[in-house]
Amino acid sequence: MKIKWLLLCLIIYVTAFYFSLHVYSRQSVTITAEDAGRLLPVRMKYFRGVHSTKEIQQWVKEAHETGETISIAGMQHSQGGHTLYPNGTLLNMTGYSKILKFNPQEKKITVQSGVTWADIQEKINSYGLSVKVMQSQNIFTVGGSLSVNVHGRDIRYGSLIDSVDSFRLLTPDGKIINVSRKENSELFPFVIGGYGLFGVILDVTLELADDELYQHRSAEMDYRDYENYFKEKVKQDDSVKMHLARISVASETFLKEMYVTDYVLADQQNIKENYTELKEEQMIALPKFMLGVSRYSDWGKDLLWKTQKEYFIKNDGKYETRNNVMRSDSEFMEYENPNRTEVLQEYFVPVDQFAEYINDLRAVLEKEELNLLNITIRYVGHDEDAVLSYAKNDMFALVMLINQGRSEQDIQATEKVLQKLIDVTLDHDGSFYLPYYSYPSDKQLKRAYPRIEEFFEKKREFDPEERFKNLFYERYGQ
């Protein structure tokens, strides 16, 4: 009898321990979480890694019952608290990463939202297919890219919303609906570029492109010649499929000298088979070192600019497939410093205002203190499919990499300078990108995004209990 009683107690203890461990493993508490900008450390209640649709749906239903808030994260390269909310639940989607369906004949692929662009490239490359629209780097998740409606080097396909066929959305009350331009179509332009505020994008069907072979065409020029060069040599030439430019932030040629690389359609039949293997990043140590030097001296910025320019000009005539052009993993940009960080800002300006805009930017920056490391320029064609569209005209996108301190004083100093740059951008009928730190004022946001109130009203209508929240929404939407 005593032995049976002991065995019963042991069974009860082991069972209780198992379930306690199981619950803990599914609800692991984390002290703080932060995004790539490292300016917004936030105490979160739960950090939940998810792997199945059933699991995600269960968490959302539980949050609906308990009143908890949910934020959604992929690689967390949005830098304005878009994946964070104090004392909330963070759904980490990176484990939700299966390729569900691939149809090479129809040039379509269906993937879970935690899949990275690198995963897709590895799946479709051998079939002679490529992604239509994505960032220049392939490390990001598809769900995160949809949430910010990315664009890249491609000049023919616009922003990501243009290549989305449909997606499934897990709504705030735990239901799953299909969304496309025909089904629940009113949600389509809100969720894409919706920063995770309408629910969880579960999986998405994307349209694919052919994996073409390109030949690099590089040139250096004065910034005043860039607009005409782009209009005549790039936009009007159908053989140019992708484009990238940089403008100098070196002291000797500050915002005056440029170099460009065009990706021109090459002879597909005779050469392509020699270049189709997916490349891995080879040069990391040298660019990482040179970027590091440029953080701390004008001499370093001059050296980095000269080296970058020579490297790209030297690659004139190089052959490269579309998949490999969009394959950089940006490892050389990794930066660890306890007191400083690097943030991105991205400003859009109409093509026909480029030179005047650069003059006005320079006039501000020559008077202000801002550790500007790089400006990359891309083109985004007019595209207002998303409610929070950033391309109200044919635009040049200037992506700025900025090194700054992490203290409150440093943040305020950076904000002061960047709000001046934003005013210059808006005065030139431009806009700015929303995935980055919330330096823009409310007034500037409304000027850049005239439909922002419509966006927030739709969010509150669709999610009246505000189940999905983040710091971006708290800053601008409440």
Short mmCIF file of C-alpha atoms in Angstrom, two decimals:
data_model
loop_
_atom_site.label_atom_id
_atom_site.label_comp_id
_atom_site.label_asym_id
_atom_site.label_seq_id
_atom_site.Cartn_x
_atom_site.Cartn_y
_atom_site.Cartn_z
CA MET A 1 0.00 0.00 0.00
CA LYS A 2 2.80 2.38 0.95
CA ILE A 3 4.67 1.62 -2.29
CA LYS A 4 1.53 2.31 -4.34
CA TRP A 5 1.07 5.60 -2.52
CA LEU A 6 4.69 6.61 -3.21
CA LEU A 7 4.33 5.66 -6.87
CA LEU A 8 1.14 7.73 -7.14
CA CYS A 9 2.87 10.75 -5.55
CA LEU A 10 5.82 10.32 -7.91
CA ILE A 11 3.53 10.17 -10.94
CA ILE A 12 1.70 13.31 -9.82
CA TYR A 13 5.00 15.12 -9.19
CA VAL A 14 6.50 14.14 -12.56
CA THR A 15 3.29 15.09 -14.37
CA ALA A 16 3.15 18.48 -12.65
CA PHE A 17 6.83 19.08 -13.36
CA TYR A 18 6.38 18.17 -17.03
CA PHE A 19 3.46 20.51 -17.53
CA SER A 20 5.21 23.32 -15.65
CA LEU A 21 8.27 22.89 -17.84
CA HIS A 22 6.10 22.72 -20.94
CA VAL A 23 4.27 25.93 -20.06
CA TYR A 24 7.53 27.68 -19.17
CA SER A 25 9.15 26.66 -22.45
CA ARG A 26 6.19 28.08 -24.35
CA GLN A 27 5.98 31.25 -22.27
CA SER A 28 9.62 32.07 -21.64
CA VAL A 29 9.90 35.45 -20.01
CA THR A 30 12.52 37.81 -21.36
CA ILE A 31 13.74 40.87 -19.46
CA THR A 32 14.14 43.19 -22.43
CA ALA A 33 13.92 43.09 -26.18
CA GLU A 34 15.15 45.57 -28.75
CA ASP A 35 15.24 45.97 -32.50
CA ALA A 36 18.24 46.49 -34.75
CA GLY A 37 18.53 50.18 -33.92
CA ARG A 38 19.12 49.41 -30.21
CA LEU A 39 17.59 52.73 -29.16
CA LEU A 40 14.40 51.26 -27.72
CA PRO A 41 15.07 48.53 -25.16
CA VAL A 42 11.62 47.38 -23.99
CA ARG A 43 10.58 45.05 -21.20
CA MET A 44 8.33 42.40 -22.71
CA LYS A 45 6.11 39.99 -20.78
CA TYR A 46 6.52 37.01 -23.09
CA PHE A 47 8.79 36.07 -25.98
CA ARG A 48 7.08 33.30 -27.93
CA GLY A 49 8.76 31.42 -30.72
CA VAL A 50 6.16 29.90 -33.02
CA HIS A 51 6.35 27.05 -35.53
CA SER A 52 2.80 26.17 -36.56
CA THR A 53 -0.41 27.90 -37.59
CA LYS A 54 -2.28 26.19 -34.76
CA GLU A 55 0.23 27.50 -32.24
CA ILE A 56 0.01 31.10 -33.50
CA GLN A 57 -3.77 30.95 -33.57
CA GLN A 58 -3.80 29.64 -29.98
CA TRP A 59 -1.63 32.52 -28.74
CA VAL A 60 -3.81 35.11 -30.46
CA LYS A 61 -7.00 33.58 -29.08
CA GLU A 62 -5.52 33.50 -25.59
CA ALA A 63 -4.49 37.15 -25.91
CA HIS A 64 -8.00 37.96 -27.09
CA GLU A 65 -9.38 36.37 -23.91
CA THR A 66 -6.83 37.81 -21.47
CA GLY A 67 -6.51 41.27 -23.00
CA GLU A 68 -2.78 41.01 -23.66
CA THR A 69 -1.14 42.95 -26.48
CA ILE A 70 0.83 41.30 -29.29
CA SER A 71 3.78 42.54 -31.33
CA ILE A 72 5.13 40.59 -34.31
CA ALA A 73 8.82 40.15 -35.11
CA GLY A 74 10.94 38.67 -37.87
CA MET A 75 14.58 39.73 -38.08
CA GLN A 76 13.71 42.99 -36.23
CA HIS A 77 15.50 45.28 -38.67
CA SER A 78 12.74 47.84 -38.44
CA GLN A 79 14.24 50.39 -36.06
CA GLY A 80 11.30 52.31 -34.65
CA GLY A 81 9.82 49.86 -32.17
CA HIS A 82 7.56 48.26 -34.77
CA THR A 83 8.12 44.83 -33.15
CA LEU A 84 7.94 45.96 -29.53
CA TYR A 85 5.39 47.04 -26.93
CA PRO A 86 5.95 47.33 -23.16
CA ASN A 87 4.71 44.38 -21.09
CA GLY A 88 3.33 42.77 -24.21
CA THR A 89 3.81 39.47 -26.01
CA LEU A 90 6.33 39.24 -28.83
CA LEU A 91 5.60 36.61 -31.49
CA ASN A 92 8.90 35.56 -33.04
CA MET A 93 7.99 34.33 -36.53
CA THR A 94 11.43 33.15 -37.66
CA GLY A 95 10.60 29.51 -36.85
CA TYR A 96 7.46 29.66 -38.99
CA SER A 97 9.46 29.13 -42.14
CA LYS A 98 8.17 26.47 -44.52
CA ILE A 99 7.88 26.73 -48.27
CA LEU A 100 4.35 25.45 -48.83
CA LYS A 101 3.92 25.39 -52.59
CA PHE A 102 6.04 26.14 -55.63
CA ASN A 103 4.73 26.22 -59.19
CA PRO A 104 7.57 26.98 -61.64
CA GLN A 105 5.22 26.99 -64.65
CA GLU A 106 2.97 29.67 -63.17
CA LYS A 107 5.98 31.46 -61.64
CA LYS A 108 4.40 31.50 -58.19
CA ILE A 109 5.51 30.41 -54.73
CA THR A 110 3.61 30.18 -51.42
CA VAL A 111 5.65 30.51 -48.24
CA GLN A 112 5.09 30.96 -44.53
CA SER A 113 5.89 34.47 -43.38
CA GLY A 114 9.02 33.52 -41.43
CA VAL A 115 10.77 32.35 -44.59
CA THR A 116 13.71 34.53 -45.61
CA TRP A 117 14.41 35.72 -49.12
CA ALA A 118 17.55 33.58 -49.03
CA ASP A 119 15.34 30.51 -48.47
CA ILE A 120 13.29 31.40 -51.53
CA GLN A 121 16.34 32.02 -53.68
CA GLU A 122 17.78 28.63 -52.79
CA LYS A 123 14.47 26.97 -53.73
CA ILE A 124 13.86 28.67 -57.06
CA ASN A 125 17.34 29.36 -58.46
CA SER A 126 17.78 26.03 -60.22
CA TYR A 127 14.45 26.59 -62.01
CA GLY A 128 15.71 29.80 -63.61
CA LEU A 129 13.44 31.99 -61.50
CA SER A 130 13.98 34.96 -59.21
CA VAL A 131 12.17 37.18 -56.75
CA LYS A 132 10.52 40.22 -58.33
CA VAL A 133 10.89 42.70 -55.47
CA MET A 134 12.89 42.55 -52.25
CA GLN A 135 15.56 44.49 -50.40
CA SER A 136 19.14 44.42 -51.67
CA GLN A 137 19.93 42.01 -48.83
CA ASN A 138 18.31 38.58 -48.58
CA ILE A 139 18.43 38.09 -44.80
CA PHE A 140 14.95 39.47 -44.04
CA THR A 141 11.72 37.53 -43.56
CA VAL A 142 8.96 37.76 -46.12
CA GLY A 143 6.42 38.75 -43.46
CA GLY A 144 8.59 41.60 -42.24
CA SER A 145 9.18 42.79 -45.80
CA LEU A 146 5.43 42.77 -46.47
CA SER A 147 4.78 44.71 -43.30
CA VAL A 148 6.98 47.58 -44.48
CA ASN A 149 6.22 47.18 -48.22
CA VAL A 150 9.87 47.13 -49.27
CA HIS A 151 11.50 48.14 -52.51
CA GLY A 152 14.94 47.32 -53.91
CA ARG A 153 17.25 47.84 -56.87
CA ASP A 154 14.73 46.72 -59.48
CA ILE A 155 13.39 49.67 -61.47
CA ARG A 156 10.65 47.84 -63.37
CA TYR A 157 8.46 46.20 -60.71
CA GLY A 158 7.87 48.96 -58.13
CA SER A 159 7.40 48.10 -54.45
CA LEU A 160 6.67 44.68 -52.96
CA ILE A 161 2.87 45.05 -53.00
CA ASP A 162 2.97 44.76 -56.80
CA SER A 163 4.25 41.17 -56.69
CA VAL A 164 1.85 39.84 -54.02
CA ASP A 165 -0.86 37.54 -55.31
CA SER A 166 -2.59 36.82 -51.97
CA PHE A 167 -1.97 36.07 -48.31
CA ARG A 168 -3.68 34.56 -45.27
CA LEU A 169 -4.24 36.81 -42.28
CA LEU A 170 -4.82 35.76 -38.68
CA THR A 171 -7.16 38.46 -37.39
CA PRO A 172 -7.23 39.98 -33.85
CA ASP A 173 -10.07 37.65 -32.79
CA GLY A 174 -8.20 34.53 -33.91
CA LYS A 175 -9.90 33.88 -37.26
CA ILE A 176 -8.03 33.12 -40.48
CA ILE A 177 -9.07 34.89 -43.69
CA ASN A 178 -7.77 35.02 -47.24
CA VAL A 179 -6.80 38.44 -48.55
CA SER A 180 -6.17 39.36 -52.19
CA ARG A 181 -7.22 42.00 -54.68
CA LYS A 182 -10.50 40.09 -55.06
CA GLU A 183 -11.11 38.55 -51.61
CA ASN A 184 -11.30 40.83 -48.56
CA SER A 185 -9.72 43.32 -50.92
CA GLU A 186 -10.36 46.32 -48.67
CA LEU A 187 -7.65 44.96 -46.32
CA PHE A 188 -5.04 44.36 -49.01
CA PRO A 189 -3.59 47.92 -49.13
CA PHE A 190 -3.74 48.31 -45.35
CA VAL A 191 -2.01 45.10 -44.25
CA ILE A 192 0.83 45.38 -46.78
CA GLY A 193 2.81 48.26 -45.36
CA GLY A 194 0.69 47.96 -42.21
CA TYR A 195 3.54 47.36 -39.75
CA GLY A 196 1.92 44.34 -38.08
CA LEU A 197 -1.06 46.29 -36.74
CA PHE A 198 -3.87 44.33 -38.42
CA GLY A 199 -2.93 40.78 -37.49
CA VAL A 200 -0.44 38.05 -38.30
CA ILE A 201 0.41 37.45 -41.95
CA LEU A 202 0.58 33.65 -41.98
CA ASP A 203 1.60 32.83 -45.51
CA VAL A 204 1.80 34.62 -48.82
CA THR A 205 1.73 33.73 -52.51
CA LEU A 206 4.26 35.72 -54.52
CA GLU A 207 4.70 36.21 -58.24
CA LEU A 208 8.21 35.41 -59.49
CA ALA A 209 10.39 36.72 -62.31
CA ASP A 210 12.95 35.12 -64.62
CA ASP A 211 16.47 34.90 -63.24
CA GLU A 212 18.10 37.00 -65.95
CA LEU A 213 21.79 37.57 -66.53
CA TYR A 214 22.96 41.17 -66.29
CA GLN A 215 26.13 42.99 -67.21
CA HIS A 216 27.32 45.78 -64.92
CA ARG A 217 27.62 49.23 -66.46
CA SER A 218 29.33 51.64 -64.10
CA ALA A 219 30.20 55.31 -64.33
CA GLU A 220 31.14 58.24 -62.12
CA MET A 221 29.63 61.70 -62.49
CA ASP A 222 28.78 65.01 -60.90
CA TYR A 223 25.49 65.00 -58.96
CA ARG A 224 24.10 67.67 -61.32
CA ASP A 225 24.32 65.23 -64.22
CA TYR A 226 22.57 62.35 -62.47
CA GLU A 227 18.96 63.24 -63.24
CA ASN A 228 19.53 63.44 -67.01
CA TYR A 229 21.72 60.35 -66.94
CA PHE A 230 18.97 58.37 -65.24
CA LYS A 231 16.21 59.59 -67.53
CA GLU A 232 18.13 59.05 -70.76
CA LYS A 233 20.45 56.11 -70.04
CA VAL A 234 18.41 54.12 -67.53
CA LYS A 235 14.66 54.77 -67.48
CA GLN A 236 14.24 54.95 -71.26
CA ASP A 237 16.44 51.93 -71.92
CA ASP A 238 14.34 48.79 -71.49
CA SER A 239 17.46 46.64 -71.30
CA VAL A 240 18.38 48.22 -67.95
CA LYS A 241 16.60 46.20 -65.28
CA MET A 242 18.20 47.30 -62.02
CA HIS A 243 20.05 50.38 -60.83
CA LEU A 244 22.14 51.54 -57.87
CA ALA A 245 23.93 54.80 -57.14
CA ARG A 246 25.93 56.32 -54.31
CA ILE A 247 26.73 59.94 -53.55
CA SER A 248 29.83 60.90 -51.63
CA VAL A 249 29.79 61.69 -47.91
CA ALA A 250 33.57 62.17 -47.95
CA SER A 251 34.81 65.58 -46.85
CA GLU A 252 36.56 66.40 -50.14
CA THR A 253 33.57 65.67 -52.40
CA PHE A 254 30.64 65.92 -49.98
CA LEU A 255 27.30 65.43 -51.80
CA LYS A 256 28.90 66.31 -55.12
CA GLU A 257 30.54 63.23 -56.60
CA MET A 258 28.59 60.10 -57.53
CA TYR A 259 29.02 56.70 -59.08
CA VAL A 260 26.30 54.52 -60.57
CA THR A 261 25.89 50.88 -61.53
CA ASP A 262 23.28 49.79 -64.04
CA TYR A 263 22.39 46.13 -64.49
CA VAL A 264 21.91 45.68 -68.22
CA LEU A 265 20.28 42.61 -69.78
CA ALA A 266 23.02 40.42 -71.26
CA ASP A 267 23.15 37.59 -73.79
CA GLN A 268 21.09 34.93 -72.01
CA GLN A 269 21.67 31.96 -74.26
CA ASN A 270 25.45 31.73 -74.49
CA ILE A 271 26.68 33.00 -71.13
CA LYS A 272 24.09 32.45 -68.42
CA GLU A 273 24.94 28.85 -67.62
CA ASN A 274 28.36 29.96 -66.35
CA TYR A 275 26.92 32.31 -63.71
CA THR A 276 23.82 30.62 -62.28
CA GLU A 277 25.38 29.21 -59.10
CA LEU A 278 24.30 31.20 -56.05
CA LYS A 279 27.24 33.12 -54.62
CA GLU A 280 28.19 33.55 -51.00
CA GLU A 281 29.56 36.81 -49.63
CA GLN A 282 33.34 36.70 -50.09
CA MET A 283 34.68 40.12 -49.10
CA ILE A 284 33.70 40.85 -45.50
CA ALA A 285 36.83 41.68 -43.50
CA LEU A 286 38.08 44.55 -45.70
CA PRO A 287 34.80 46.49 -46.11
CA LYS A 288 34.04 45.91 -42.42
CA PHE A 289 37.43 47.38 -41.47
CA MET A 290 37.09 50.35 -43.81
CA LEU A 291 33.56 51.12 -42.65
CA GLY A 292 34.90 50.99 -39.10
CA VAL A 293 37.62 53.52 -39.90
CA SER A 294 35.10 55.83 -41.56
CA ARG A 295 33.07 56.00 -38.35
CA TYR A 296 35.75 57.97 -36.57
CA SER A 297 37.49 60.29 -39.04
CA ASP A 298 37.07 62.34 -42.20
CA TRP A 299 40.21 60.61 -43.44
CA GLY A 300 38.41 57.30 -43.07
CA LYS A 301 35.37 58.57 -44.99
CA ASP A 302 37.61 59.82 -47.82
CA LEU A 303 39.38 56.45 -48.00
CA LEU A 304 36.13 54.46 -47.92
CA TRP A 305 34.60 56.56 -50.70
CA LYS A 306 37.66 56.25 -52.91
CA THR A 307 37.82 52.48 -52.38
CA GLN A 308 34.09 51.95 -52.97
CA LYS A 309 34.15 53.99 -56.15
CA GLU A 310 37.21 52.21 -57.54
CA TYR A 311 35.73 48.82 -56.72
CA PHE A 312 32.46 49.46 -58.54
CA ILE A 313 34.09 51.13 -61.53
CA LYS A 314 36.52 48.20 -61.74
CA ASN A 315 33.51 45.84 -61.98
CA ASP A 316 32.29 47.56 -65.11
CA GLY A 317 31.43 44.80 -67.59
CA LYS A 318 31.04 42.12 -64.91
CA TYR A 319 28.28 39.52 -65.41
CA GLU A 320 25.90 38.64 -62.60
CA THR A 321 22.53 36.94 -62.34
CA ARG A 322 19.49 38.66 -60.90
CA ASN A 323 19.46 36.30 -57.91
CA ASN A 324 23.07 37.11 -57.09
CA VAL A 325 22.57 40.86 -57.41
CA MET A 326 19.94 40.51 -54.68
CA ARG A 327 22.03 38.23 -52.46
CA SER A 328 24.22 40.41 -50.24
CA ASP A 329 23.88 39.48 -46.56
CA SER A 330 25.29 42.80 -45.18
CA GLU A 331 27.45 41.00 -42.61
CA PHE A 332 30.15 43.65 -43.03
CA MET A 333 27.75 46.24 -41.55
CA GLU A 334 27.43 44.48 -38.18
CA TYR A 335 28.39 46.91 -35.44
CA GLU A 336 28.71 46.46 -31.68
CA ASN A 337 29.33 49.41 -29.41
CA PRO A 338 27.83 49.83 -25.93
CA ASN A 339 27.44 53.58 -26.31
CA ARG A 340 26.69 54.03 -29.99
CA THR A 341 24.55 52.49 -32.70
CA GLU A 342 23.80 52.88 -36.39
CA VAL A 343 20.41 53.88 -37.70
CA LEU A 344 18.92 54.22 -41.14
CA GLN A 345 16.83 57.00 -42.55
CA GLU A 346 15.36 56.93 -46.03
CA TYR A 347 14.08 59.94 -47.91
CA PHE A 348 12.21 59.94 -51.23
CA VAL A 349 12.39 62.88 -53.62
CA PRO A 350 10.91 63.31 -57.13
CA VAL A 351 13.41 62.52 -59.86
CA ASP A 352 13.16 65.97 -61.46
CA GLN A 353 14.07 67.71 -58.18
CA PHE A 354 17.20 65.73 -57.38
CA ALA A 355 19.95 68.33 -57.93
CA GLU A 356 18.10 71.14 -56.15
CA TYR A 357 17.28 68.79 -53.30
CA ILE A 358 20.93 67.77 -52.87
CA ASN A 359 21.95 71.45 -52.77
CA ASP A 360 19.48 72.09 -49.96
CA LEU A 361 20.54 68.96 -48.07
CA ARG A 362 24.16 70.00 -48.29
CA ALA A 363 23.35 73.49 -47.02
CA VAL A 364 21.85 71.95 -43.87
CA LEU A 365 24.44 69.23 -43.30
CA GLU A 366 27.44 71.54 -43.68
CA LYS A 367 26.16 73.47 -40.66
CA GLU A 368 25.10 70.51 -38.53
CA GLU A 369 26.91 67.72 -36.74
CA LEU A 370 25.81 64.32 -38.10
CA ASN A 371 28.06 61.30 -38.52
CA LEU A 372 26.80 60.28 -41.95
CA LEU A 373 28.54 57.13 -43.23
CA ASN A 374 26.84 56.36 -46.52
CA ILE A 375 24.05 57.38 -48.89
CA THR A 376 22.79 54.79 -51.34
CA ILE A 377 20.34 55.87 -54.03
CA ARG A 378 17.70 53.69 -55.66
CA TYR A 379 14.71 54.39 -57.88
CA VAL A 380 11.06 53.67 -57.05
CA GLY A 381 8.41 54.23 -59.68
CA HIS A 382 5.11 55.92 -58.85
CA ASP A 383 3.09 53.41 -56.83
CA GLU A 384 0.14 54.25 -54.59
CA ASP A 385 -1.39 50.79 -54.18
CA ALA A 386 -0.59 50.75 -50.45
CA VAL A 387 -2.43 53.20 -48.22
CA LEU A 388 0.89 54.25 -46.70
CA SER A 389 2.60 54.63 -50.05
CA TYR A 390 5.91 56.46 -50.09
CA ALA A 391 6.15 56.81 -53.89
CA LYS A 392 3.63 59.49 -54.80
CA ASN A 393 5.71 60.25 -57.90
CA ASP A 394 8.65 58.65 -59.66
CA MET A 395 11.15 58.91 -56.83
CA PHE A 396 14.80 58.59 -55.99
CA ALA A 397 15.20 56.93 -52.60
CA LEU A 398 18.18 58.09 -50.54
CA VAL A 399 19.09 55.55 -47.86
CA MET A 400 21.29 57.16 -45.19
CA LEU A 401 23.44 55.22 -42.73
CA ILE A 402 24.06 57.30 -39.59
CA ASN A 403 26.30 56.59 -36.62
CA GLN A 404 24.96 58.11 -33.40
CA GLY A 405 25.12 57.89 -29.63
CA ARG A 406 22.50 56.02 -27.62
CA SER A 407 21.99 58.49 -24.77
CA GLU A 408 18.84 60.61 -24.54
CA GLN A 409 20.94 63.68 -25.29
CA ASP A 410 22.39 62.04 -28.42
CA ILE A 411 18.94 60.98 -29.59
CA GLN A 412 17.62 64.52 -29.19
CA ALA A 413 20.60 65.96 -31.06
CA THR A 414 20.08 63.55 -33.96
CA GLU A 415 16.35 64.29 -33.99
CA LYS A 416 17.01 68.01 -34.32
CA VAL A 417 19.19 67.53 -37.40
CA LEU A 418 16.99 64.90 -39.05
CA GLN A 419 13.82 66.95 -38.67
CA LYS A 420 15.59 69.69 -40.62
CA LEU A 421 16.45 67.18 -43.36
CA ILE A 422 12.84 65.97 -43.37
CA ASP A 423 11.58 69.53 -43.80
CA VAL A 424 13.90 69.94 -46.80
CA THR A 425 12.58 66.65 -48.21
CA LEU A 426 8.94 67.64 -47.76
CA ASP A 427 9.57 71.07 -49.30
CA HIS A 428 10.70 69.20 -52.42
CA ASP A 429 7.44 67.18 -52.56
CA GLY A 430 9.23 64.22 -51.05
CA SER A 431 8.49 61.67 -48.36
CA PHE A 432 10.28 59.43 -45.88
CA TYR A 433 10.20 55.74 -45.03
CA LEU A 434 8.41 54.61 -41.86
CA PRO A 435 10.35 51.50 -40.67
CA TYR A 436 12.97 53.58 -38.92
CA TYR A 437 13.27 55.43 -35.63
CA SER A 438 10.45 57.88 -35.00
CA TYR A 439 12.38 61.10 -35.51
CA PRO A 440 9.69 62.73 -37.73
CA SER A 441 7.20 64.97 -35.94
CA ASP A 442 3.43 64.40 -36.12
CA LYS A 443 3.14 67.34 -38.50
CA GLN A 444 5.83 65.94 -40.78
CA LEU A 445 4.16 62.53 -40.78
CA LYS A 446 0.86 64.02 -41.92
CA ARG A 447 2.58 65.98 -44.69
CA ALA A 448 4.37 62.91 -45.99
CA TYR A 449 1.44 60.51 -45.56
CA PRO A 450 -1.86 62.33 -46.12
CA ARG A 451 -3.77 59.07 -45.59
CA ILE A 452 -2.23 58.34 -42.19
CA GLU A 453 -5.42 59.13 -40.25
CA GLU A 454 -7.39 56.86 -42.57
CA PHE A 455 -4.84 54.14 -41.84
CA PHE A 456 -5.13 54.48 -38.06
CA GLU A 457 -8.94 54.70 -38.20
CA LYS A 458 -9.04 51.45 -40.21
CA LYS A 459 -6.73 49.80 -37.69
CA ARG A 460 -9.04 50.74 -34.79
CA GLU A 461 -12.10 49.64 -36.75
CA PHE A 462 -10.56 46.25 -37.58
CA ASP A 463 -8.88 45.80 -34.18
CA PRO A 464 -11.12 47.73 -31.76
CA GLU A 465 -9.50 46.19 -28.67
CA GLU A 466 -6.06 47.13 -30.02
CA ARG A 467 -4.78 43.59 -29.67
CA PHE A 468 -1.85 44.27 -32.00
CA LYS A 469 0.26 47.16 -30.80
CA ASN A 470 3.79 48.46 -31.16
CA LEU A 471 5.76 51.57 -30.28
CA PHE A 472 5.24 53.05 -33.75
CA TYR A 473 1.47 52.93 -33.19
CA GLU A 474 1.79 54.29 -29.67
CA ARG A 475 3.95 57.17 -30.94
CA TYR A 476 1.79 58.26 -33.87
CA GLY A 477 -1.56 56.45 -33.76
CA GLN A 478 -2.92 56.90 -30.24
#
